[in-house]
Structures are given as structure tokens and as C-alpha cells.
XYZ file of C-alpha atoms in Angstrom:
745
model
C -0.065 0.071 0.031
C 1.485 3.445 -0.854
C 1.778 6.057 1.686
C -0.980 8.384 0.180
C -3.699 5.406 0.567
C -2.212 4.859 4.145
C -2.713 8.291 5.147
C -6.280 8.435 3.652
C -7.385 5.282 5.545
C -6.017 6.657 9.080
C -7.685 10.009 8.624
C -11.125 8.544 7.314
C -13.793 9.341 9.916
C -14.962 6.436 11.930
C -18.782 5.790 11.901
C -20.432 5.052 15.194
C -21.878 1.952 13.908
C -18.899 -0.219 12.940
C -18.692 -3.935 13.581
C -17.506 -4.963 16.771
C -16.937 -8.196 18.796
C -19.230 -10.780 19.373
C -19.408 -10.906 22.879
C -23.133 -10.610 24.049
C -23.843 -7.528 26.069
C -20.301 -5.999 25.693
C -20.102 -2.136 25.873
C -17.640 -0.868 23.173
C -16.793 3.105 23.497
C -15.047 4.287 20.282
C -13.351 7.479 21.556
C -11.124 9.985 19.830
C -8.018 8.507 21.734
C -9.026 4.976 20.684
C -9.226 5.899 16.970
C -5.855 7.781 17.336
C -4.093 4.953 18.971
C -5.435 2.629 16.149
C -4.136 4.930 13.655
C -0.615 4.589 15.082
C -1.093 0.835 15.133
C -2.232 0.276 11.630
C 0.603 0.898 9.365
C 2.826 -1.286 11.567
C 0.181 -4.033 11.498
C -0.547 -3.733 7.728
C 3.139 -4.110 7.252
C 3.162 -7.336 9.062
C 0.033 -8.550 7.320
C 1.511 -7.736 3.974
C 4.770 -9.531 4.757
C 3.000 -12.782 5.854
C 0.986 -12.582 2.399
C -1.391 -15.159 3.342
C -5.122 -15.652 2.049
C -6.304 -16.048 5.599
C -4.528 -14.371 8.618
C -5.423 -14.436 12.214
C -4.590 -11.319 14.302
C -5.043 -11.311 17.867
C -5.253 -7.949 19.785
C -4.590 -8.683 23.726
C -3.973 -7.061 26.686
C -5.640 -6.359 30.021
C -9.213 -4.775 29.984
C -7.718 -1.299 30.551
C -5.863 -1.539 27.262
C -8.952 -0.902 25.217
C -8.420 -4.121 22.973
C -12.037 -4.348 22.250
C -12.358 -1.068 20.928
C -8.963 -0.909 18.931
C -9.652 -4.343 17.453
C -12.897 -2.751 16.107
C -11.285 0.364 14.545
C -8.535 -1.747 13.264
C -11.020 -4.035 11.528
C -12.740 -1.209 10.077
C -9.534 0.403 8.722
C -8.656 -3.173 6.948
C -12.059 -2.994 5.410
C -10.985 0.335 3.847
C -8.053 -1.349 2.573
C -10.390 -3.899 1.034
C -9.768 -6.711 3.367
C -12.913 -8.112 5.075
C -12.463 -8.811 8.718
C -14.486 -10.661 11.335
C -14.011 -10.022 15.146
C -13.966 -12.881 17.573
C -14.331 -12.182 21.309
C -12.228 -14.657 23.277
C -14.411 -13.986 26.357
C -16.784 -16.370 24.937
C -14.638 -19.329 25.514
C -14.315 -20.063 29.310
C -15.650 -23.349 30.333
C -17.903 -21.585 32.859
C -20.045 -18.555 32.792
C -18.504 -15.344 34.443
C -20.571 -15.715 37.794
C -19.561 -19.360 38.033
C -15.921 -18.717 36.903
C -15.627 -16.080 39.378
C -16.542 -18.573 42.315
C -14.278 -21.141 40.984
C -11.406 -18.636 41.055
C -12.401 -17.714 44.429
C -12.621 -21.409 45.589
C -8.970 -22.044 44.122
C -7.862 -19.095 46.075
C -9.325 -20.126 49.380
C -7.917 -23.580 49.023
C -4.492 -22.772 47.910
C -3.570 -19.010 47.954
C -2.003 -17.010 45.234
C -0.231 -19.913 43.753
C -3.256 -22.239 43.229
C -5.160 -19.249 41.562
C -2.231 -18.540 39.304
C -2.153 -22.171 38.079
C -5.851 -21.828 37.113
C -6.218 -18.262 35.602
C -5.483 -18.129 31.768
C -4.899 -22.146 31.742
C -6.819 -25.013 29.670
C -8.717 -25.647 33.163
C -10.443 -22.252 32.869
C -10.498 -21.744 29.271
C -11.852 -24.197 26.438
C -8.709 -23.567 24.241
C -9.660 -26.665 22.218
C -12.643 -25.019 20.869
C -11.157 -21.680 20.048
C -8.028 -23.645 18.326
C -10.280 -25.752 16.423
C -12.076 -22.603 15.037
C -8.786 -21.065 14.193
C -7.805 -24.129 12.429
C -11.030 -24.402 10.543
C -10.508 -20.971 9.308
C -6.958 -21.560 8.283
C -7.978 -24.734 6.368
C -10.441 -22.749 4.218
C -13.802 -23.646 5.856
C -16.355 -21.145 4.873
C -18.689 -21.519 7.837
C -17.475 -21.313 11.359
C -19.668 -22.243 14.536
C -18.815 -19.632 17.009
C -19.689 -19.574 20.673
C -21.709 -16.762 22.185
C -21.520 -16.422 26.246
C -23.709 -14.072 27.895
C -23.767 -13.615 31.860
C -25.980 -16.486 32.594
C -26.437 -20.412 31.601
C -29.357 -19.380 29.439
C -27.428 -17.072 27.190
C -24.797 -19.745 25.986
C -25.347 -20.710 22.340
C -23.425 -21.248 19.159
C -24.025 -19.566 15.945
C -22.920 -20.283 12.444
C -20.906 -17.428 10.713
C -20.128 -17.251 7.037
C -16.299 -16.351 6.594
C -16.038 -17.189 3.029
C -14.857 -13.753 1.974
C -13.011 -12.941 5.266
C -9.408 -12.328 4.868
C -8.604 -11.643 8.645
C -9.983 -13.191 11.882
C -9.372 -10.421 14.372
C -9.312 -12.144 17.986
C -9.664 -9.548 20.980
C -8.742 -11.329 24.287
C -6.719 -11.085 27.262
C -5.239 -14.374 26.331
C -4.617 -13.751 22.678
C -1.029 -14.625 23.073
C -1.241 -17.589 25.414
C 1.121 -20.601 25.075
C -2.211 -22.798 24.868
C -3.468 -21.101 21.811
C -2.632 -22.045 18.353
C -3.170 -20.451 14.970
C -2.394 -16.735 15.587
C -0.342 -15.162 13.062
C 0.306 -11.805 14.387
C -0.290 -11.107 18.075
C -0.524 -7.523 19.018
C 0.145 -6.651 22.730
C -1.620 -3.480 24.100
C 0.399 -2.630 27.211
C -1.447 -1.082 30.200
C -1.098 -1.237 33.924
C -3.573 -3.114 36.348
C -4.689 0.403 37.445
C -5.708 1.154 33.806
C -7.425 -2.352 33.670
C -9.408 -1.517 36.796
C -10.810 1.857 35.643
C -11.935 0.400 32.393
C -13.642 -2.582 34.045
C -15.471 0.119 36.284
C -16.410 2.012 33.042
C -17.786 -0.952 31.095
C -19.756 -2.346 34.219
C -18.562 -5.846 33.599
C -18.370 -6.797 37.415
C -20.219 -5.852 40.420
C -17.056 -5.657 42.713
C -14.583 -4.468 40.325
C -12.321 -2.636 43.160
C -12.547 -5.545 45.501
C -8.957 -6.906 46.740
C -9.654 -10.191 45.128
C -10.415 -8.540 41.903
C -7.265 -6.505 42.302
C -5.347 -9.621 42.816
C -6.808 -11.289 39.534
C -5.803 -8.268 37.686
C -2.225 -8.486 39.072
C -1.982 -12.147 38.231
C -3.163 -11.501 34.671
C -0.816 -8.550 34.371
C 2.203 -10.852 35.233
C 0.914 -13.363 32.606
C 0.700 -10.589 29.838
C 4.229 -9.319 30.588
C 5.555 -12.884 30.546
C 4.092 -13.102 26.986
C 5.199 -9.560 25.768
C 8.396 -10.655 24.061
C 6.689 -13.039 21.845
C 4.150 -10.389 20.227
C 4.618 -9.104 16.903
C 3.879 -5.517 17.783
C 4.038 -4.016 21.413
C 1.781 -0.842 21.924
C 2.443 1.021 24.961
C -0.361 3.118 26.428
C 0.770 6.354 25.073
C 0.243 4.805 21.628
C 4.033 4.175 20.939
C 4.346 0.866 18.657
C 7.437 -1.052 18.726
C 8.302 -4.567 17.127
C 8.235 -7.540 19.431
C 9.648 -10.858 18.059
C 11.884 -10.456 15.221
C 11.085 -12.739 12.410
C 14.149 -14.934 11.582
C 14.465 -16.419 8.152
C 14.373 -20.294 8.713
C 16.638 -21.190 5.686
C 19.556 -23.449 6.630
C 22.509 -21.944 8.476
C 25.914 -22.837 8.035
C 28.182 -23.324 11.182
C 31.876 -23.075 11.207
C 34.958 -21.322 12.665
C 36.211 -18.535 10.356
C 39.291 -20.790 9.567
C 37.516 -24.126 9.234
C 37.870 -24.184 5.649
C 41.247 -23.078 4.069
C 42.943 -20.671 6.433
C 40.468 -17.610 6.763
C 36.906 -16.678 6.245
C 37.230 -15.655 2.886
C 38.176 -19.105 1.855
C 34.866 -20.337 2.997
C 33.177 -17.555 1.219
C 34.741 -18.559 -2.099
C 33.487 -22.075 -1.400
C 29.916 -20.711 -0.804
C 30.108 -18.783 -4.308
C 30.684 -21.828 -6.266
C 27.574 -23.437 -8.013
C 27.592 -26.320 -5.865
C 26.677 -24.398 -2.675
C 25.551 -21.304 -4.068
C 22.059 -20.369 -2.587
C 22.248 -23.498 -0.184
C 22.332 -21.300 3.037
C 20.592 -18.185 4.236
C 22.547 -17.679 7.376
C 25.975 -18.479 8.765
C 26.984 -18.998 12.383
C 30.667 -18.060 12.640
C 32.252 -18.796 15.984
C 33.718 -16.230 18.113
C 37.220 -16.755 16.986
C 36.030 -14.142 14.601
C 36.753 -11.572 17.326
C 40.025 -11.045 19.201
C 40.456 -13.877 21.629
C 42.933 -16.080 23.521
C 41.256 -19.331 24.741
C 38.840 -22.066 23.998
C 39.015 -21.176 20.389
C 37.135 -17.956 20.707
C 35.215 -18.190 23.701
C 37.654 -16.089 25.895
C 37.154 -12.734 23.965
C 39.370 -9.821 24.543
C 37.150 -7.649 22.447
C 34.718 -7.947 19.771
C 36.659 -6.134 16.895
C 37.237 -8.361 14.157
C 40.294 -10.723 14.087
C 41.953 -9.344 11.149
C 44.010 -12.585 10.716
C 40.710 -14.383 10.164
C 38.237 -12.017 8.825
C 37.640 -8.572 7.389
C 34.820 -6.196 6.894
C 34.884 -6.984 3.299
C 34.197 -10.789 3.992
C 31.105 -9.500 6.024
C 29.921 -7.347 2.912
C 30.327 -10.395 0.714
C 28.275 -12.655 2.815
C 25.744 -9.951 2.743
C 25.992 -9.842 -1.033
C 25.226 -13.546 -1.144
C 22.168 -13.182 0.934
C 23.550 -14.544 3.900
C 22.936 -12.947 7.564
C 24.952 -14.052 10.313
C 24.694 -15.519 13.928
C 27.225 -14.440 16.225
C 28.200 -14.923 19.729
C 28.132 -12.457 22.878
C 29.359 -13.969 25.973
C 27.424 -12.194 28.873
C 29.040 -13.460 31.740
C 32.883 -13.129 31.370
C 35.630 -11.597 29.431
C 39.252 -12.698 28.789
C 41.889 -11.423 31.398
C 43.580 -10.038 28.284
C 40.445 -7.570 27.721
C 41.430 -3.998 27.960
C 39.171 -3.809 30.843
C 40.830 -6.311 32.869
C 44.385 -5.043 31.785
C 43.603 -1.486 33.092
C 42.663 -3.116 36.352
C 45.863 -4.879 36.469
C 47.812 -1.830 35.612
C 45.777 0.803 37.834
C 44.488 -1.295 40.726
C 41.716 0.104 42.696
C 42.119 3.545 40.922
C 41.140 1.868 37.497
C 37.778 2.932 36.227
C 37.097 -0.647 35.577
C 37.567 -1.448 39.481
C 33.737 -2.441 39.441
C 33.760 -3.974 36.006
C 34.581 -7.321 37.451
C 33.367 -8.945 40.559
C 35.648 -8.353 43.444
C 35.026 -11.587 45.567
C 35.474 -10.065 48.912
C 33.252 -7.118 48.407
C 30.475 -9.585 47.203
C 30.785 -12.087 50.133
C 31.495 -9.434 52.845
C 29.179 -10.312 55.764
C 28.590 -13.838 54.479
C 31.853 -15.565 55.513
C 35.298 -15.803 57.232
C 38.477 -14.149 55.747
C 41.319 -16.588 55.245
C 44.989 -16.296 55.692
C 45.244 -16.417 51.817
C 43.228 -13.068 51.576
C 39.931 -14.196 50.506
C 36.543 -14.562 52.047
C 35.398 -18.159 52.427
C 31.599 -18.075 52.393
C 29.957 -19.916 55.356
C 28.473 -23.257 54.076
C 24.946 -22.194 54.447
C 25.502 -19.663 51.624
C 27.233 -22.052 49.140
C 25.681 -25.306 49.784
C 23.336 -25.012 46.840
C 25.971 -23.244 44.574
C 26.604 -24.445 41.205
C 30.428 -25.089 40.402
C 32.102 -25.401 37.034
C 35.396 -26.597 38.467
C 36.647 -28.042 41.906
C 37.340 -25.232 44.517
C 36.091 -21.676 44.909
C 35.409 -19.911 41.522
C 38.070 -17.032 42.206
C 41.485 -15.889 41.001
C 43.904 -13.899 43.260
C 44.858 -10.998 41.184
C 48.050 -9.190 41.977
C 47.595 -5.395 42.156
C 50.236 -2.769 41.272
C 50.771 -2.030 44.900
C 51.933 -5.512 45.644
C 48.522 -6.788 47.421
C 46.249 -9.707 45.972
C 42.673 -9.111 45.496
C 40.330 -12.278 44.793
C 38.199 -11.799 41.539
C 35.203 -14.093 40.477
C 36.302 -16.605 37.992
C 33.627 -19.173 37.058
C 35.502 -20.686 34.159
C 39.220 -21.246 33.158
C 42.306 -19.759 34.896
C 45.946 -20.195 34.746
C 48.732 -18.427 36.395
C 51.957 -18.683 34.032
C 55.210 -19.016 35.429
C 55.954 -15.470 34.536
C 53.181 -14.291 36.601
C 50.970 -13.770 33.510
C 47.193 -14.670 33.758
C 44.988 -16.761 31.363
C 41.253 -17.005 32.052
C 38.012 -15.577 31.803
C 36.717 -13.233 34.310
C 33.187 -12.721 35.418
C 31.432 -9.418 34.705
C 29.669 -7.417 37.349
C 26.124 -6.779 36.113
C 25.550 -4.506 38.915
C 27.693 -1.938 37.371
C 26.334 0.299 34.775
C 29.625 0.175 32.949
C 28.887 -3.370 32.051
C 25.501 -2.533 30.626
C 27.160 0.153 28.451
C 29.431 -2.461 27.306
C 26.736 -4.831 26.607
C 24.677 -2.055 24.585
C 28.017 -1.238 22.452
C 28.601 -4.599 21.866
C 25.350 -5.491 20.464
C 25.465 -2.442 18.288
C 28.777 -3.769 16.919
C 27.269 -7.098 16.268
C 24.188 -5.696 14.449
C 26.624 -3.759 12.359
C 28.638 -6.878 11.361
C 25.198 -8.170 9.903
C 23.757 -10.298 12.594
C 20.384 -11.460 12.667
C 20.744 -13.702 15.513
C 22.866 -13.327 18.639
C 23.612 -16.483 20.684
C 24.080 -15.533 24.328
C 26.817 -17.858 25.780
C 26.964 -18.391 29.557
C 24.125 -16.041 30.220
C 22.706 -18.267 33.243
C 25.918 -17.400 35.484
C 25.608 -13.796 35.121
C 23.149 -12.950 38.074
C 24.575 -13.727 41.262
C 23.617 -13.661 45.085
C 24.801 -14.964 48.200
C 22.948 -18.204 49.063
C 21.657 -18.816 45.684
C 22.419 -21.612 43.209
C 24.344 -18.679 40.868
C 23.190 -20.682 37.802
C 20.015 -19.503 36.439
C 18.910 -17.705 39.514
C 15.322 -16.693 39.046
C 13.599 -14.119 38.405
C 16.878 -12.456 38.121
C 18.252 -14.232 35.107
C 14.934 -13.345 33.111
C 15.342 -9.606 34.137
C 18.645 -9.597 32.901
C 17.603 -11.086 29.568
C 14.611 -8.642 29.372
C 17.161 -5.795 29.556
C 19.631 -7.432 26.979
C 16.557 -7.904 24.867
C 15.582 -4.315 24.869
C 19.146 -3.544 23.675
C 19.084 -6.039 21.143
C 15.817 -4.872 19.581
C 17.509 -1.579 18.863
C 19.771 -3.316 16.582
C 17.025 -5.607 15.254
C 18.784 -8.712 16.697
C 17.043 -11.930 17.794
C 18.549 -13.438 20.909
C 19.161 -17.038 21.286
C 20.248 -18.005 24.996
C 22.251 -21.074 25.082
C 21.734 -23.546 27.995
C 22.051 -27.200 28.506
C 19.630 -28.772 30.740
C 17.620 -31.907 31.053
C 14.371 -32.275 29.374
C 12.723 -32.655 32.657
C 13.599 -29.096 33.778
C 11.642 -27.646 31.024
C 14.101 -24.743 30.785
C 13.665 -24.753 27.023
C 10.036 -24.290 27.429
C 10.542 -21.327 29.861
C 13.051 -19.709 27.361
C 10.587 -20.037 24.614
C 7.534 -18.708 26.369
C 9.383 -15.601 27.111
C 9.900 -15.045 23.456
C 13.440 -16.170 22.939
C 14.665 -18.716 20.500
C 16.189 -21.866 22.019
C 18.319 -24.634 20.890
C 16.757 -27.955 20.118
C 19.757 -29.923 21.838
C 17.283 -33.010 21.919
C 17.195 -33.904 18.188
C 20.902 -34.896 17.682
C 20.698 -37.762 20.211
C 17.049 -38.547 19.409
C 17.874 -39.092 15.519
C 20.663 -41.437 16.253
C 18.383 -43.279 18.716
C 15.581 -43.387 16.436
C 17.759 -44.529 13.278
C 19.580 -47.174 15.120
C 16.476 -48.672 16.701
C 14.139 -48.115 13.667
C 11.733 -46.134 16.129
C 10.716 -42.721 15.156
C 8.186 -42.419 18.000
C 10.267 -40.025 20.307
C 10.895 -37.775 17.276
C 7.366 -37.686 16.233
C 6.381 -36.687 20.069
C 9.224 -33.956 20.358
C 8.323 -32.409 16.918
C 4.730 -32.158 17.855
C 5.519 -30.683 21.319
C 7.769 -27.837 19.339
C 4.695 -27.383 17.136
C 2.061 -27.198 19.927
C 3.954 -25.052 22.379
C 5.014 -22.656 19.480
C 8.681 -23.037 20.353
C 11.262 -21.140 18.122
C 14.086 -23.592 17.892
C 17.406 -23.786 16.115
C 18.217 -27.667 15.526
C 21.436 -29.417 14.562
C 23.035 -32.719 13.955
C 26.637 -31.951 15.034
C 28.184 -28.679 16.196
C 31.595 -27.365 17.641
C 30.746 -29.111 21.007
C 29.832 -32.708 21.451
C 26.470 -34.509 20.786
C 24.345 -33.611 23.836
C 23.009 -36.431 26.141
C 22.574 -34.627 29.460
C 19.574 -33.127 27.953
C 17.999 -36.294 26.916
C 16.971 -37.129 30.472
C 13.291 -37.220 30.633
C 12.824 -38.103 26.917
C 14.913 -41.235 26.836
C 15.203 -43.766 29.664
C 18.701 -44.155 31.446
C 19.187 -47.307 29.939
C 18.498 -45.684 26.439
C 20.967 -42.892 26.998
C 23.708 -45.404 28.361
C 23.177 -47.614 25.229
C 23.366 -44.636 22.969
C 26.572 -43.402 24.774
C 28.123 -46.875 24.512
C 27.337 -46.853 20.743
C 28.869 -43.821 19.843
C 31.969 -44.390 22.156
C 32.284 -47.887 20.338
C 32.593 -45.981 17.109
C 35.318 -43.864 18.303
C 33.787 -41.049 20.369
C 34.781 -39.685 23.830
C 32.495 -39.191 26.761
C 32.551 -35.915 28.509
C 31.357 -36.142 32.172
C 29.488 -33.078 33.766
C 32.313 -30.776 35.048
C 34.575 -33.540 35.896
C 32.094 -35.704 37.967
C 31.773 -39.323 36.971
C 28.431 -40.722 36.367
C 27.096 -37.331 35.496
C 27.364 -37.570 31.631
C 27.274 -34.277 29.637
C 28.044 -35.027 25.912
C 29.746 -37.456 23.643
C 32.566 -36.039 21.366
C 32.348 -37.495 17.751
C 31.648 -36.243 14.342
C 27.988 -37.101 13.471
C 28.963 -39.141 10.406
C 31.241 -41.353 12.877
C 28.402 -41.544 15.303
C 26.192 -42.844 12.650
C 28.815 -45.745 11.906
C 30.032 -43.773 8.909
C 27.117 -44.848 6.856
C 26.237 -42.459 4.092
C 22.430 -43.471 3.808
C 21.978 -43.059 7.650
C 23.499 -39.473 7.413
C 21.443 -38.711 4.554
C 18.274 -39.804 6.318
C 19.373 -37.866 9.642
C 19.932 -34.798 7.348
C 16.449 -35.081 5.713
C 14.543 -35.357 8.856
C 16.494 -32.348 10.273
C 15.608 -30.354 7.450
C 11.983 -31.081 7.629
C 11.892 -30.650 11.620
C 10.170 -27.607 12.795
C 12.689 -24.708 13.356
C 15.796 -23.331 11.543
C 18.280 -25.998 10.936
C 21.921 -25.328 11.672
C 24.777 -27.407 9.679
C 28.182 -28.152 10.992
C 30.647 -27.755 8.212
C 32.149 -30.981 8.943
C 28.952 -33.132 8.976
C 28.141 -31.495 5.375
C 31.723 -32.942 4.095
C 31.008 -36.348 5.942
C 33.825 -35.619 8.397
C 35.282 -38.631 10.271
C 36.569 -38.678 13.786
C 40.023 -37.037 13.988
C 41.776 -38.958 16.893
C 45.313 -37.326 15.528
C 43.887 -34.037 16.569
C 42.933 -35.155 19.873
C 46.244 -36.476 20.552
C 47.952 -33.156 19.317
C 45.752 -31.193 21.628
C 46.895 -32.949 24.684
C 44.816 -33.077 28.045
C 41.330 -31.684 27.515
C 41.627 -31.874 23.786
C 38.630 -34.289 23.216
C 36.573 -31.570 21.346
C 39.250 -31.475 18.600
C 37.789 -34.874 17.356
C 35.193 -32.701 15.321
C 36.892 -29.780 14.675
C 39.122 -30.511 11.697
C 40.178 -27.701 9.604
C 39.757 -28.719 5.921
C 42.102 -27.517 3.223
C 40.477 -26.125 -0.044
C 41.639 -29.241 -1.922
C 40.135 -31.484 0.542
C 36.806 -29.645 0.293
C 36.803 -29.651 -3.642
C 37.462 -33.644 -3.218
C 34.549 -33.895 -0.863
C 32.096 -32.030 -3.027
C 32.598 -34.940 -5.650
C 31.135 -37.467 -2.986
C 27.452 -38.510 -3.437
C 26.754 -38.241 0.204
C 27.993 -34.458 0.043
C 26.075 -33.901 -3.098
C 22.883 -35.415 -1.917
C 23.149 -33.263 1.197
C 23.443 -30.164 -0.752
C 20.624 -30.946 -2.874
C 18.411 -31.282 0.347
C 19.677 -27.997 1.685
C 18.872 -26.155 -1.744
C 15.172 -27.532 -1.399
C 14.946 -26.519 2.021
C 16.261 -22.845 1.110
C 14.059 -22.643 -2.032
C 10.653 -24.420 -1.698
C 7.940 -21.949 -0.990
C 6.091 -24.529 1.410
C 9.113 -23.853 3.930
C 7.949 -20.607 5.375
C 7.506 -18.731 8.595
C 3.812 -18.986 8.415
C 3.699 -22.616 7.456
C 1.648 -25.408 9.014
C 3.731 -28.390 9.849
C 2.546 -31.851 10.738
C 4.457 -34.803 11.858
C 3.046 -38.286 12.076
C 4.581 -41.672 12.771
C 3.282 -45.180 12.377
C 5.601 -48.022 13.038
C 8.899 -47.517 11.561
C 7.868 -44.614 9.438
C 7.751 -40.882 9.975
C 5.922 -38.347 7.761
C 6.684 -34.402 8.099
C 4.718 -32.244 5.934
C 5.076 -28.427 5.435
C 2.044 -26.403 4.068
C 1.686 -22.773 3.210
C -0.987 -21.590 1.176
C -1.240 -23.791 -1.847
C 2.356 -25.041 -1.611
C 3.192 -28.323 0.045
C 6.064 -30.536 0.676
C 6.373 -33.837 2.451
C 9.171 -36.034 3.723
C 8.198 -39.907 4.080
C 10.908 -41.924 5.770
C 11.234 -45.631 6.809
C 13.747 -46.028 9.469
C 13.793 -49.818 8.979
C 15.771 -49.467 5.705
C 16.883 -45.914 6.076
C 15.083 -44.888 2.841
C 12.870 -41.616 2.155
C 11.363 -39.832 -0.339
C 10.168 -36.219 -0.759
C 6.681 -35.362 -2.290
C 5.681 -31.913 -3.481
C 2.198 -30.894 -5.047
């Protein structure tokens, strides 16, 4: 739509009798402020609608009662009609399981029985609301059904009925509802969050006469719980509208095409060599993204994960390289390590030079200041925390996580050091020092870094070690809640200024459901379950766990990045809760029997973490198994990440492990490939077949962010189908003989 037409629509007078929601007895007051706010929203919303380019779109306008969602949805619907797009407004308040008075009694009963926690576990859940019915309606609409059976709920039992509504020429269903972005709700394409305070909500409910005791303490509690729920869903909204009408984008739409993953020198000797490979016909247009590991920055340890600064490492990469990737249509995923920086960082070097006079004295965590009042000073000059304050603390290594740092005046001061440390014979330090997130200088550093990464062409920023950043005496100091989410919220606000999508990285068991919590707060998460599940499925000819997990991703609307191999090992800790202990042990034994190495959890025996091996070797170096695994990965919901060594059917590199010495087990899967070796690999059938699959995943129109994905299993077979508008593509695989075929319409 051109700007002239947009201005014309926004300035068109709004009649008094425009269509409104279908909640019986609802009072809709279309005021001048409502019209003004809708006019501010409409251009952004129309852009989102056009970008999706769907024949039928579901938009939810959600927020507290005080946000004016019913009125704003009505005006937005009218504006769409002026643009030639017919809308129908559904009121979500028609879909509780109980009429309002009975539901109010149920809420009070829950509260009386179990307090606020019991009430919170009821409000907005499938116990209170018939999500199955509303999800069925949205599904029928998306599938092209001309007539929908819609529920009407009045204030008493006699006023509950259903009505058939013709939507044959309706391009948009506009759902106005407090729970319009719930994790239980399926089928919403564009959620629009109208932010408001509980006080706004209360005043609006009074004006609408919806309740007899609008200002009672219990109603205030209900509104407070609903507000917490709404704020937890805010980051998953497409648009966020503040009370003053300011509109900002919420979730960034990430392209879901395949993403290459490599170090800048994994092929040849520098990033430009990999770019040259991406330009040749074989690989041209196979990838839409590139996750370049952090040795692209200045770093000194852990092959990039001990960052000195986030400037480009000129020996491996240049700004021209980044421009070349952009010209290939490839955006970037880059790392940002929230918790720590190298001892070689300019900030820590300034501290070593100037001691307590350094402007960065509070940039890192002074151990003794942190634990003052919580322990006893030792002869060595550091406070040993009392047992009650560290009994639940999570340790990455033996002993207290501190490094005694020599100051210019000859004194030694302990600083927090969660990860690696080494003091060399000449007194020089190696290691990664924890940042003090209580210092605003650290937050300035965060903001500057995110802007820099955005300038490099990043679309996704992987947050490494984020769960260690918030710390407090007496806490686990790993994923402290709610502080960890508060930190992520603040970082997310900074990231949005540079149009970056955050991918917090964390390994945890399936049973802990941390992956769900990350997604529910609007962030992407890694699918660390798929690599192990695929090997288990292929070796046992049983796709059932894959089918169940894929449908969980779909049903819970999780935004995931999946993979087979990566720069670390094949995760097995994560599988606890999906596979049994015996199944996990068998999986580990199998990969080890094929040349892999087991990494225990932080050195603790019988607490397995991952198995280090190339994915090809983990599958017994069987070409057909690798192709089957790749095909399933590319059809799984999410964005597929491709480790370069898997693409070229790389085998376990035991010689690299020997050269690396103690702790060098990861080198088994990090072989640098010469250009000649890559060109030779490109002649292999298993490599060419993978590239064909990648190009199909990158180009077929059925692979779209707005697609409907279905996953079904039967016996040894699995079928995964993507459908977008009139386009459809399906993978049919039989794990008994590792065969598969792809069908398109």
C-alpha cells in the first residue's frame, strides 16, 4: 500500500456503528483516543499482514481490560475494510468453560484452597478456558472452511449458544482477548500486545460495568496475576503498543533457511576461503545464514570463547568478508558472552595496571566485596563463604571460583572466575573473568557490543554463559530466578534497537523444562534433543520419540534452532526425561564404540554431559544414515544449523585429539579442511545429496515462517509435511531400511 492510501485510511472518519466483537452485552466506546491509537498501530500491523502474504490471517489484539483491546480491534478491523480486506472480530471472552459468575466463584474457591499460587495455576490455563474449541475454530479458518460455529456466552447459563458465521470472503479473523497470545493458543499469525497497568485495567472495568465488585481486593489480585501473565508473553508479540500509542516490534522474524556453522578458518585458513566455497555453483544459495564461531573476534582461549574484544580478528576476517556474505544473501549468527571476558581484555588489563584506581575496578566482581558479611576471611586473603551460603551453589570446577589478582601495590585481590584460569611461570594470567552486572559500565559495554554485532550483519545473537551472570549469596548462581529473566529482558531491549534476535544457550535436562521457559518468554532456543534422538531413532528403527518431540515444538510454538553436530559434542544430558537411563547409556556406548569420547559433567563421573564425535562417525560412517538424518533435520520445525564437518562427511579426528593433549577431546570434531580437501569432498555422493536437500529447504515455498507443519508416525515410518497457502512438501521416511522420499504438490 502506498503512503497516500495509508494516510487516507488513517484519516477517514470512523462511523459510530462499525462492526465490533461478538461478546453478548459488551459495551464498546469508540473514543477519539482509541481512534488515534488505532491509527498509530495500523501502518505497522498492515506491514506485518503484507509480509505474511496469506489468504487467511489471524490477528490477535490482546492485553488487560484497561488496554482498550475491544475498541481498538474494532477500529483496526474497519481500517482493514477500507483497504479492501474483510475482517470478522471474535471475542475470546466467549470461550471460558464456565459462565462469568460461576468462573468467578471457581477462582475464589481456588484461592481459598491454595492461595495465590493455586489461583495463578488456574487463570488463563486450559482448566479455565476451552482452548480446544477456540483452537479448532482458528484451524478451521486456516484450512479454508467457509462457515464457522462460534460460541456466544452471556452472563447466565441460558445465554450460552452457538451461531454459524459465514467467513467465505473474510481475509482476517481479529481475535480480541486477554489471552490472545497464550502458550495454549494455536493459529495466531500476528499477536499485538496492548500494554497497560493494572490500574488502567481496573478503571476500564468500572467504566464498562462488567463486574459488580470491580475494586475488591480479590479482583485486584486477579488483575495483578493477569498482568504478570501478559508481561511474560510480551516478547512473543509481533507488535507491542505502549499506553501512549508508541509502537515497537516485538519478536523479530528470523529467516528459517539453513544456517552454516563453522569457525572462520574451518575451511582454508581464513573466512574468505569459506566464502569462496559458498560462491561456487555447488553451494550457491544453499544457505541463508552463517553462524561464525567467536574466534572471528580477538580472543585467546577456548577457540574464541574467551573474548578480548569484539573487534574483528584481522588475521581471520575482514569487513569485506562480511559485505561479501551480505551480497550472497547470508545473514549472521554471532556469539556474545554475557558472563565473562578474557583477562587480556582492555578492561581487565586496565585493572591490573591501575588497581583500585582503575575506572574498571567495579567492571569485574571483587570476591571479597561480594561476600562481605557472608563468610570468614582466610589467611590467603579471600573470604570463604559460610556453608549455608554456598551449599546450593553450582560449581564449574573444583574449589571456589576465584582468581587472586596481583595489584600494582603488591597486594592480591580475589576476583570471581567461574571458568578457566591459569597463572603462568612469568606471573601472567590466562582465563575468563566474570563481569559485574551491578555496574552500569557493564551494561554500557553490553549495549555497545550488541550494536557492533548488528553492524556486522548479525540477525541472531547467541548468548553464551548467560545463566551464570546474575549472582547472589545463598543462591545456586546458575539460572537464578527471576534475576536471569530480568537480565535477559534488559539485554533484549538493547538487542531490539539493532534488530537482533536473541538465542540464549543452555544445556539442561528435558525434565527441567528450561527450554520451554525460554521460548515462553519470546526467545529462540536450541533443540539440543534432536541430535541424540535421531541417532536413537535410526539405530532402533523407532521414530516415536522424534514424532512426539516435533509435535511438542509445534503445539507449544517453540522457536528453535536444530542441528546434528556442532563445535561441541552430541548432547546427552539434555535427553534425561525423553529417553530412559538405559536408552541414554546404550546411546553413549554406541557412539563410544564408534570412536567417540564421553565428557562427564564438570569432571564428575557418572554425570554424563555429551559425547564428542563427528555425527557421521556416530552413525557408523554410513552414508544413507547420514542422508536420512539430514533429511529429517531439514524437515523438523525450526531453523536448521549445519556443522561444516557433517556436510563434508567428516570422520573422527583422533590425531587432532592427541595433538591437543589433555582436555583436547573436542578437537575430534573440529578438523580444519584444506580447499583441496573440500573440493574432493564435493565429488562425493553423500555430500552432493546433502546439498540437494539444503537447496530444496532454502528454495521451496512451502518452507515458510507461516507454514503449517504436521508430523505423524506409524511403526518404523515418519511423515513430516509443510504447507503454506497452496504449496506443500512432505518427507516420508522408513527407519527400518533408512529410505526416504520427498513429495511436492
